[in-house]
mmCIF file of C-alpha atoms in Angstrom:
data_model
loop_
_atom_site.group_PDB
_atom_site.id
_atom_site.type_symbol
_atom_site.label_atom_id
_atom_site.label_comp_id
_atom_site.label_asym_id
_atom_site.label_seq_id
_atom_site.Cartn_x
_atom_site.Cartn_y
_atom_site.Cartn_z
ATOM 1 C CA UNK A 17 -16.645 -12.711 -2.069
ATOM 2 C CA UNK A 18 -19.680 -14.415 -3.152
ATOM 3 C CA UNK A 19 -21.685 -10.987 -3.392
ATOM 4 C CA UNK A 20 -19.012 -9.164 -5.087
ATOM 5 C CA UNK A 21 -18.805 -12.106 -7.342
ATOM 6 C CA UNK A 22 -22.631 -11.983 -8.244
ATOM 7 C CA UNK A 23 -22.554 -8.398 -8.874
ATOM 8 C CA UNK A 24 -19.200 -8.796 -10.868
ATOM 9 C CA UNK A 25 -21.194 -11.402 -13.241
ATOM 10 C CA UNK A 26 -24.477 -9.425 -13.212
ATOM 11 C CA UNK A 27 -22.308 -6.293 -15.040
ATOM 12 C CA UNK A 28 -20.440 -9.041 -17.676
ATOM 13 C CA UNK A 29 -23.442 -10.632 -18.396
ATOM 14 C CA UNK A 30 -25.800 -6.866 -19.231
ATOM 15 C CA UNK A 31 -23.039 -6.137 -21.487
ATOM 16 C CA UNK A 32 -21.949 -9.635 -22.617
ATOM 17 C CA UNK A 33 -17.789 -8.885 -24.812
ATOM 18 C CA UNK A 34 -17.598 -5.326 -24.391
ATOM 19 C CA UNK A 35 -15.706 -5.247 -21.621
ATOM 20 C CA UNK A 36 -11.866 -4.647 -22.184
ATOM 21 C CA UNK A 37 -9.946 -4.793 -18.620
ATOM 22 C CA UNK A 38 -10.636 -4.631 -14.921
ATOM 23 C CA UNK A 39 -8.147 -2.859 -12.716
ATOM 24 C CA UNK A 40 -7.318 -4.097 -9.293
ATOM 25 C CA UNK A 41 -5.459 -2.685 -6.308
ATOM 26 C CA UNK A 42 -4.474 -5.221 -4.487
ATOM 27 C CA UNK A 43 -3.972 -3.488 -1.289
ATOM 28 C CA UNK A 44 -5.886 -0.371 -0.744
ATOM 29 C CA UNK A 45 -3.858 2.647 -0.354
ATOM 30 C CA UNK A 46 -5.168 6.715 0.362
ATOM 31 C CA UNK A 47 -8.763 5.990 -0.098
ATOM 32 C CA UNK A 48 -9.086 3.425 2.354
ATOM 33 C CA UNK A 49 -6.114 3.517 4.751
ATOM 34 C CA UNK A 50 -3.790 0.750 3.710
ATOM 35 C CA UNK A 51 -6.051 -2.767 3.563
ATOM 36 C CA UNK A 52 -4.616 -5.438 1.933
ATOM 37 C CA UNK A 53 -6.822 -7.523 0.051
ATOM 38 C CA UNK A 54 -7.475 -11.294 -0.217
ATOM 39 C CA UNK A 55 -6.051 -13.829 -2.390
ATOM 40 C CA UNK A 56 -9.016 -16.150 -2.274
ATOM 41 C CA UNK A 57 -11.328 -12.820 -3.162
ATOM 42 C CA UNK A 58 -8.986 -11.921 -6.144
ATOM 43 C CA UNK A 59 -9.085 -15.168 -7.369
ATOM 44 C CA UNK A 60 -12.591 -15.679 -8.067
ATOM 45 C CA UNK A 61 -12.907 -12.296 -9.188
ATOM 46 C CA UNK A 62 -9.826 -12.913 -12.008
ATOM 47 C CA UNK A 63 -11.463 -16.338 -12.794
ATOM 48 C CA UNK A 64 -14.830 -15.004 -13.500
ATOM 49 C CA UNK A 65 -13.143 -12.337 -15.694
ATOM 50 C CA UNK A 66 -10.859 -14.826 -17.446
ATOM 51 C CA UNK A 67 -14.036 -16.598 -18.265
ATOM 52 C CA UNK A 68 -15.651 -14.038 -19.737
ATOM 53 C CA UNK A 69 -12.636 -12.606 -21.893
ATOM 54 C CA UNK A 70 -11.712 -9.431 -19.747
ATOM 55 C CA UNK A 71 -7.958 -8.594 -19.134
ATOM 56 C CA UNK A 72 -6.467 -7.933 -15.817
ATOM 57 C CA UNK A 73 -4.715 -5.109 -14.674
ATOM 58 C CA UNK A 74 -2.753 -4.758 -11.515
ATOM 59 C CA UNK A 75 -1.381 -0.817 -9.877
ATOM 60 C CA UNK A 76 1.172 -1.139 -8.211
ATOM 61 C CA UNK A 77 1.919 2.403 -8.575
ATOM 62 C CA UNK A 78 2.021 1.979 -4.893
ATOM 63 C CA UNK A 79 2.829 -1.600 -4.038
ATOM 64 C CA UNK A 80 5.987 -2.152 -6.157
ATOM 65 C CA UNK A 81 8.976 -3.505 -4.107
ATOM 66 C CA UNK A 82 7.078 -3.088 -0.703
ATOM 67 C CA UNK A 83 5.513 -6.381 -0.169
ATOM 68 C CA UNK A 84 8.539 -8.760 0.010
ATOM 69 C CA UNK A 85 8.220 -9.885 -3.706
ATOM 70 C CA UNK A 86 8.736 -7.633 -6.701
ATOM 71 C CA UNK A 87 5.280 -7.468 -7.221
ATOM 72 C CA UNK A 88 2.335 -7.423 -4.960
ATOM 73 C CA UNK A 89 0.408 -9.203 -7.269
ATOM 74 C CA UNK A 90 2.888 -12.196 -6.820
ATOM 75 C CA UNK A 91 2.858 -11.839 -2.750
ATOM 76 C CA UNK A 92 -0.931 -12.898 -3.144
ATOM 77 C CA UNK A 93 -0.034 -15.811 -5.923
ATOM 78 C CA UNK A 94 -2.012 -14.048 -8.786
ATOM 79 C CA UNK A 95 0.769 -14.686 -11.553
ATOM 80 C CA UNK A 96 -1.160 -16.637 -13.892
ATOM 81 C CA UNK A 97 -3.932 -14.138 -14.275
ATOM 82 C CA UNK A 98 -2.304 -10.828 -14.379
ATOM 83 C CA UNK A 99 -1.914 -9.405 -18.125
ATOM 84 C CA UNK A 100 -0.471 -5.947 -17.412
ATOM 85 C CA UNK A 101 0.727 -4.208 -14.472
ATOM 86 C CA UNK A 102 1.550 -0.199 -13.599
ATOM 87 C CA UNK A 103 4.660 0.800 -11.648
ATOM 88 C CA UNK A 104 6.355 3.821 -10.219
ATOM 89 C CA UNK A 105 7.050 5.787 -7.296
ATOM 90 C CA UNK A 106 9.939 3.185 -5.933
ATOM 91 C CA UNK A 107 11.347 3.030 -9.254
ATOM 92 C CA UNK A 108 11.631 6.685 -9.643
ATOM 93 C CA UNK A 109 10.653 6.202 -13.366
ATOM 94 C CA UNK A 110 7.160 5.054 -14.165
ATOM 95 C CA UNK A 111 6.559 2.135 -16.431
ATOM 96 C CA UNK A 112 3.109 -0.024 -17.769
ATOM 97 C CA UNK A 113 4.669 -4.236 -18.452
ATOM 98 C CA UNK A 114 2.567 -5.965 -20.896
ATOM 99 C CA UNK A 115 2.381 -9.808 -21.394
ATOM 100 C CA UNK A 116 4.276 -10.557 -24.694
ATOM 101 C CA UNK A 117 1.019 -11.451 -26.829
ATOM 102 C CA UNK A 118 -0.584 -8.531 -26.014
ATOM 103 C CA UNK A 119 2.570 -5.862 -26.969
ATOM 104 C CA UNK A 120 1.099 -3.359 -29.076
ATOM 105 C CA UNK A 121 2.049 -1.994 -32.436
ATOM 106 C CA UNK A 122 4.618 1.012 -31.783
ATOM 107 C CA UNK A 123 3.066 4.546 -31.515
ATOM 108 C CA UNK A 124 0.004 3.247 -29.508
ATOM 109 C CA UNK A 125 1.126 3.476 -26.196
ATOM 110 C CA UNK A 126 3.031 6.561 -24.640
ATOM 111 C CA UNK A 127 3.114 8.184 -21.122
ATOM 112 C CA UNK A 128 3.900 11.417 -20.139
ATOM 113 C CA UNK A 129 5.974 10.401 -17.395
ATOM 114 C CA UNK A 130 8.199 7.637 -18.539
ATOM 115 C CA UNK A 131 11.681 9.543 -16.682
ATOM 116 C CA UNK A 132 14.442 11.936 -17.594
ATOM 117 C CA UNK A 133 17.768 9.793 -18.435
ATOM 118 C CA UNK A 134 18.698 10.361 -14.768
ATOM 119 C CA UNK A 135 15.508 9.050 -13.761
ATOM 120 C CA UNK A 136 15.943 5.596 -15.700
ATOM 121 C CA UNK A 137 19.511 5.411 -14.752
ATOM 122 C CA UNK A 138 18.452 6.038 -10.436
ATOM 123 C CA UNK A 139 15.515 3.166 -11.858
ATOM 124 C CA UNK A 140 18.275 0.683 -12.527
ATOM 125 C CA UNK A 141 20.584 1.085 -9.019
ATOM 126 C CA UNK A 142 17.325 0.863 -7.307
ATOM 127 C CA UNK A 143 15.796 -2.480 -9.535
ATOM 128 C CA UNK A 144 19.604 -3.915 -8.663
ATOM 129 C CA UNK A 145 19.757 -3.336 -5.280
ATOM 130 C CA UNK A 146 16.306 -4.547 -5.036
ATOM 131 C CA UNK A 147 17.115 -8.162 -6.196
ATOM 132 C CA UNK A 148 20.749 -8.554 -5.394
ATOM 133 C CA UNK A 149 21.250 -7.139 -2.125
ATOM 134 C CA UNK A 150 18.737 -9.218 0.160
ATOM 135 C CA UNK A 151 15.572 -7.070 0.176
ATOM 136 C CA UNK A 152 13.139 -9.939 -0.958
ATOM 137 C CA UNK A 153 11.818 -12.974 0.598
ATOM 138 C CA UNK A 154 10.576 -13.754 3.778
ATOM 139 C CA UNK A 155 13.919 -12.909 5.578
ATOM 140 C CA UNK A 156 14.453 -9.751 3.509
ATOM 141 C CA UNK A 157 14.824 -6.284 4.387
ATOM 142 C CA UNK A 158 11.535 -5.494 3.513
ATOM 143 C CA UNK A 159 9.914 -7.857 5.661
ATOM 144 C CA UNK A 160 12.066 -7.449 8.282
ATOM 145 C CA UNK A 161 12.138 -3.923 8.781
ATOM 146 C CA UNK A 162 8.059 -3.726 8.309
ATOM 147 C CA UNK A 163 7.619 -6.380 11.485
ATOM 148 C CA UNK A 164 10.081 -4.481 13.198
ATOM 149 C CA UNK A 165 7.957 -0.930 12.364
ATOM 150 C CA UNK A 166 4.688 -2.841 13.050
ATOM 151 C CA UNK A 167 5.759 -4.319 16.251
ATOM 152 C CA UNK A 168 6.277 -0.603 17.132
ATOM 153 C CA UNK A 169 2.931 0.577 16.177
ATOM 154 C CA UNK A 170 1.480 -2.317 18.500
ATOM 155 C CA UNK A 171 3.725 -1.484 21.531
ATOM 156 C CA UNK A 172 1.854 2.005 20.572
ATOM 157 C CA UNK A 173 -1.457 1.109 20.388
ATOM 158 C CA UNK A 174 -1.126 -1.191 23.805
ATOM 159 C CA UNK A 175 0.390 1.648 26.217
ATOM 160 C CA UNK A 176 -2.542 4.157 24.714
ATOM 161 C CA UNK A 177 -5.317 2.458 23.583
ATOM 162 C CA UNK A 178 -7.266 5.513 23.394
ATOM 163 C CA UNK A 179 -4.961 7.283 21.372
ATOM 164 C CA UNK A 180 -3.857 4.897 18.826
ATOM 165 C CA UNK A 181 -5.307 1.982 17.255
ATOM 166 C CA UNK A 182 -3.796 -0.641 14.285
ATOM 167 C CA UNK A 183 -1.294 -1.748 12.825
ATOM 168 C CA UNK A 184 -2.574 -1.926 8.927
ATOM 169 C CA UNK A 185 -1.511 -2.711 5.979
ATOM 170 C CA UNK A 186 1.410 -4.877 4.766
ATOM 171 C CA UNK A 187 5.540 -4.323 3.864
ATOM 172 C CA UNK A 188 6.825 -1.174 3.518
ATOM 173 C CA UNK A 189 2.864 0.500 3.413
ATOM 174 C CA UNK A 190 1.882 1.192 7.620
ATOM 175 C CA UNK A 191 -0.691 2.915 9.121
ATOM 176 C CA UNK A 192 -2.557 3.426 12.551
ATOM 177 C CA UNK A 193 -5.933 5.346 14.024
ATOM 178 C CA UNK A 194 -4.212 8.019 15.755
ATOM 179 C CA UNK A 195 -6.677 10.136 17.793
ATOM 180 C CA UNK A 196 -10.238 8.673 17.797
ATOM 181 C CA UNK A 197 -9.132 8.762 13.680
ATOM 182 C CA UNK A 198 -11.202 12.354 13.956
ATOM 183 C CA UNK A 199 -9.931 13.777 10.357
ATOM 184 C CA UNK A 200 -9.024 17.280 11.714
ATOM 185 C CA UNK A 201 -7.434 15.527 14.848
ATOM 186 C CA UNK A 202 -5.546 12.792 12.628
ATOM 187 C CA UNK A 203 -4.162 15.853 10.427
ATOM 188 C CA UNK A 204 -3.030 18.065 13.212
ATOM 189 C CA UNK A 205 -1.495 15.205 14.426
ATOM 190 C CA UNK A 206 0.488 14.448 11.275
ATOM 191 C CA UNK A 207 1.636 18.413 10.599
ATOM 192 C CA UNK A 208 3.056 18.850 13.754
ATOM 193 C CA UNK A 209 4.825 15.266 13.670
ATOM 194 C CA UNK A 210 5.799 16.446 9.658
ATOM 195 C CA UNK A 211 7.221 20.077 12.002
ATOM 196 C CA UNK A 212 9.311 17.771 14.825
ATOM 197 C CA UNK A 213 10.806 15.932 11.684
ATOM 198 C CA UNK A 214 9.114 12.561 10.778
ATOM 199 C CA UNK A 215 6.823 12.452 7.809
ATOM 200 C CA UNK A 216 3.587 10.934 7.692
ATOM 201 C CA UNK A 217 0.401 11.233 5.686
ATOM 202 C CA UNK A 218 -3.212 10.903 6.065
ATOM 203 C CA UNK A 219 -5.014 7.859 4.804
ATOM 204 C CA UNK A 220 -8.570 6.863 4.889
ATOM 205 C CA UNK A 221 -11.837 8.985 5.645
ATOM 206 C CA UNK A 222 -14.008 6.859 8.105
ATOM 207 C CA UNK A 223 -11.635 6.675 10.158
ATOM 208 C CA UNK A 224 -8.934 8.549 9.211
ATOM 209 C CA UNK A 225 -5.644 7.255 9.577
ATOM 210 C CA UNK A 226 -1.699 7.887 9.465
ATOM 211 C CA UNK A 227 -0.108 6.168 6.824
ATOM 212 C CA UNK A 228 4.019 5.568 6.382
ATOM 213 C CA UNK A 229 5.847 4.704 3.557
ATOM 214 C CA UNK A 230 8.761 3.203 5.311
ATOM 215 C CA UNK A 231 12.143 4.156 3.503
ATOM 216 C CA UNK A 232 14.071 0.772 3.738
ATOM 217 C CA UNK A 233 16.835 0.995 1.659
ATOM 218 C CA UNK A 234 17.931 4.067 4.140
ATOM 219 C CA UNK A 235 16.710 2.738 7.852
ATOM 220 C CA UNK A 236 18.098 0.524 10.044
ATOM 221 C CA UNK A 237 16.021 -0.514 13.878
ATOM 222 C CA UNK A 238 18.080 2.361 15.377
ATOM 223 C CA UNK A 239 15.892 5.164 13.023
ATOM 224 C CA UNK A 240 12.422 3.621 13.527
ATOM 225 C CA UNK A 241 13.263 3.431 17.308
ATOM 226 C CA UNK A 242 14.444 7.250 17.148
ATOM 227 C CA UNK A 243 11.789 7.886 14.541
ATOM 228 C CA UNK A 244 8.656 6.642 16.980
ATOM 229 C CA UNK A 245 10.039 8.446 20.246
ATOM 230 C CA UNK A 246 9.256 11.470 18.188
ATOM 231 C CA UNK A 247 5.685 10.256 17.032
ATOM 232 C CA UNK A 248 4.576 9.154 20.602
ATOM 233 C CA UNK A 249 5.416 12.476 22.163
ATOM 234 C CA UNK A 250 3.618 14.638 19.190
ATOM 235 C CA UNK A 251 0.877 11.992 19.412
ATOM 236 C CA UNK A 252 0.382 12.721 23.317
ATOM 237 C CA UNK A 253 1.653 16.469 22.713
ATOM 238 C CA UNK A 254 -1.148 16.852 20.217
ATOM 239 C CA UNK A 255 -3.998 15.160 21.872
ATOM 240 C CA UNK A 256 -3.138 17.652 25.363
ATOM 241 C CA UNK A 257 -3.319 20.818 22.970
ATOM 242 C CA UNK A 258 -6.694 19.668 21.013
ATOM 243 C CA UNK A 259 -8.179 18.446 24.531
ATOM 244 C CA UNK A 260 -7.982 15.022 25.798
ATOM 245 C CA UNK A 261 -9.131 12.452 22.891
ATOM 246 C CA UNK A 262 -12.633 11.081 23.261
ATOM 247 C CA UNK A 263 -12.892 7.420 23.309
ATOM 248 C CA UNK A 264 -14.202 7.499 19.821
ATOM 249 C CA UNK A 265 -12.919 4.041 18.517
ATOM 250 C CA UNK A 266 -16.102 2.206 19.007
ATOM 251 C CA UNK A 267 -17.581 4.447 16.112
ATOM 252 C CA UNK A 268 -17.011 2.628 12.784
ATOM 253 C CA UNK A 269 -14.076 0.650 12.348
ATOM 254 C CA UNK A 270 -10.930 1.685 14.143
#
């Protein structure tokens, strides 16, 4: 923190008010494999910023509705510093919220995916569901179904600890090092699991990782339990036809 901090300062002081916004996602998703971040890092990155005039933006492109709260930025306790925030994917319509002082004029902000009619209308069941029907909280659906799906990935990762390594990430956002996390190996893995009927996609580079975007408002334990006897046979079926996986955790992080 301190040494992101100082490098943070070091850019706002070269080029002292001509910096608009930073962007932060708060839990890293394709790039880096699903890691969540910090609150205490965010923090006294978004205090140094306020400081110095910048606005804050949080994506959750990504993170919307999958953390427990309706925003991830509000799962780490960052209210009072965010000034915008991105959404989509969960929402099925894509949308950028603005605090009320900074609304602009109309005509200056557009986006070329905003929804169909049908889009905005599927938007609204899903936003109503979301906050009346117990998906929230630390007893919601969310939660519950993501320690439930993570408790699987452990049980994983203990019976074949040379095949599998994790959990990450947080909520509805999973992954795990299958296979040494050997990018060819990792996405062999995932196109014959994607063939035997559960979809998964690659995450990360160094390792490389499987990543699931768990579907909880259409699983109950009964799917994720039918859902990870398929992965652990295409995990063991795959590592037999590629040749037994080398015990390649050791190199970087796993």
């Amino acid at each position: 923190t301190a040494e992101t901090l100082a490098v943070l300062k070091a850019h706002l002081e070269r080029h002292p008010g001509r910096h608009a916004l930073m962007i932060f996602e708060l839990i890293q998703g394709e790039g880096a494999g699903y890691l969540p971040g910090d609150p205490h890092f965010f923090k006294a990155l978004m205090t140094a910023l306020r400081e110095a005039g910048v606005l804050i933006l949080a994506d959750e492109i990504q993170t919307f509705g999958r953390t427990g709260e309706v925003f991830a930025f509000q799962h780490f306790g960052l209210d009072a510093f965010i000034d915008a925030v991105t959404l989509g994917k969960l929402t099925q319509a894509c949308a950028t919220l603005i605090r009320a002082e900074l609304k602009p004029k109309p005509g200056l902000v557009s986006q070329t995916f905003t929804a169909s009619v049908a889009g905005i209308k599927a938007a609204r069941v899903i936003l109503k569901a979301m906050l009346e029907d117990g998906y929230l909280g630390p007893e919601g659906r969310v939660l519950r179904l993501s320690g439930y799906f993570r408790s699987k990935l452990e049980d994983l990762a203990r019976r074949h600890p040379k095949l599998a390594a994790g959990p990450f990430g947080l909520g509805g956002m999973l992954a795990f090092t299958p296979l040494g996390g050997d990018p060819e190996r990792v996405a062999a893995f995932l196109k014959n699991l994607f063939d035997a009927g559960v979809i998964g996609f690659i995450a990360g580079a160094s390792p490389a990782r499987a990543r699931f975007l768990l579907p909880v408002g259409g699983v109950e334990e009964v799917d994720i339990d039918a859902a990870f006897a398929i992965l652990e046979k295409v995990l063991l079926e795959t590592d037999s036809a590629l040749g037994n996986a080398q015990d390649t955790l050791g190199k970087g992080r796993p």
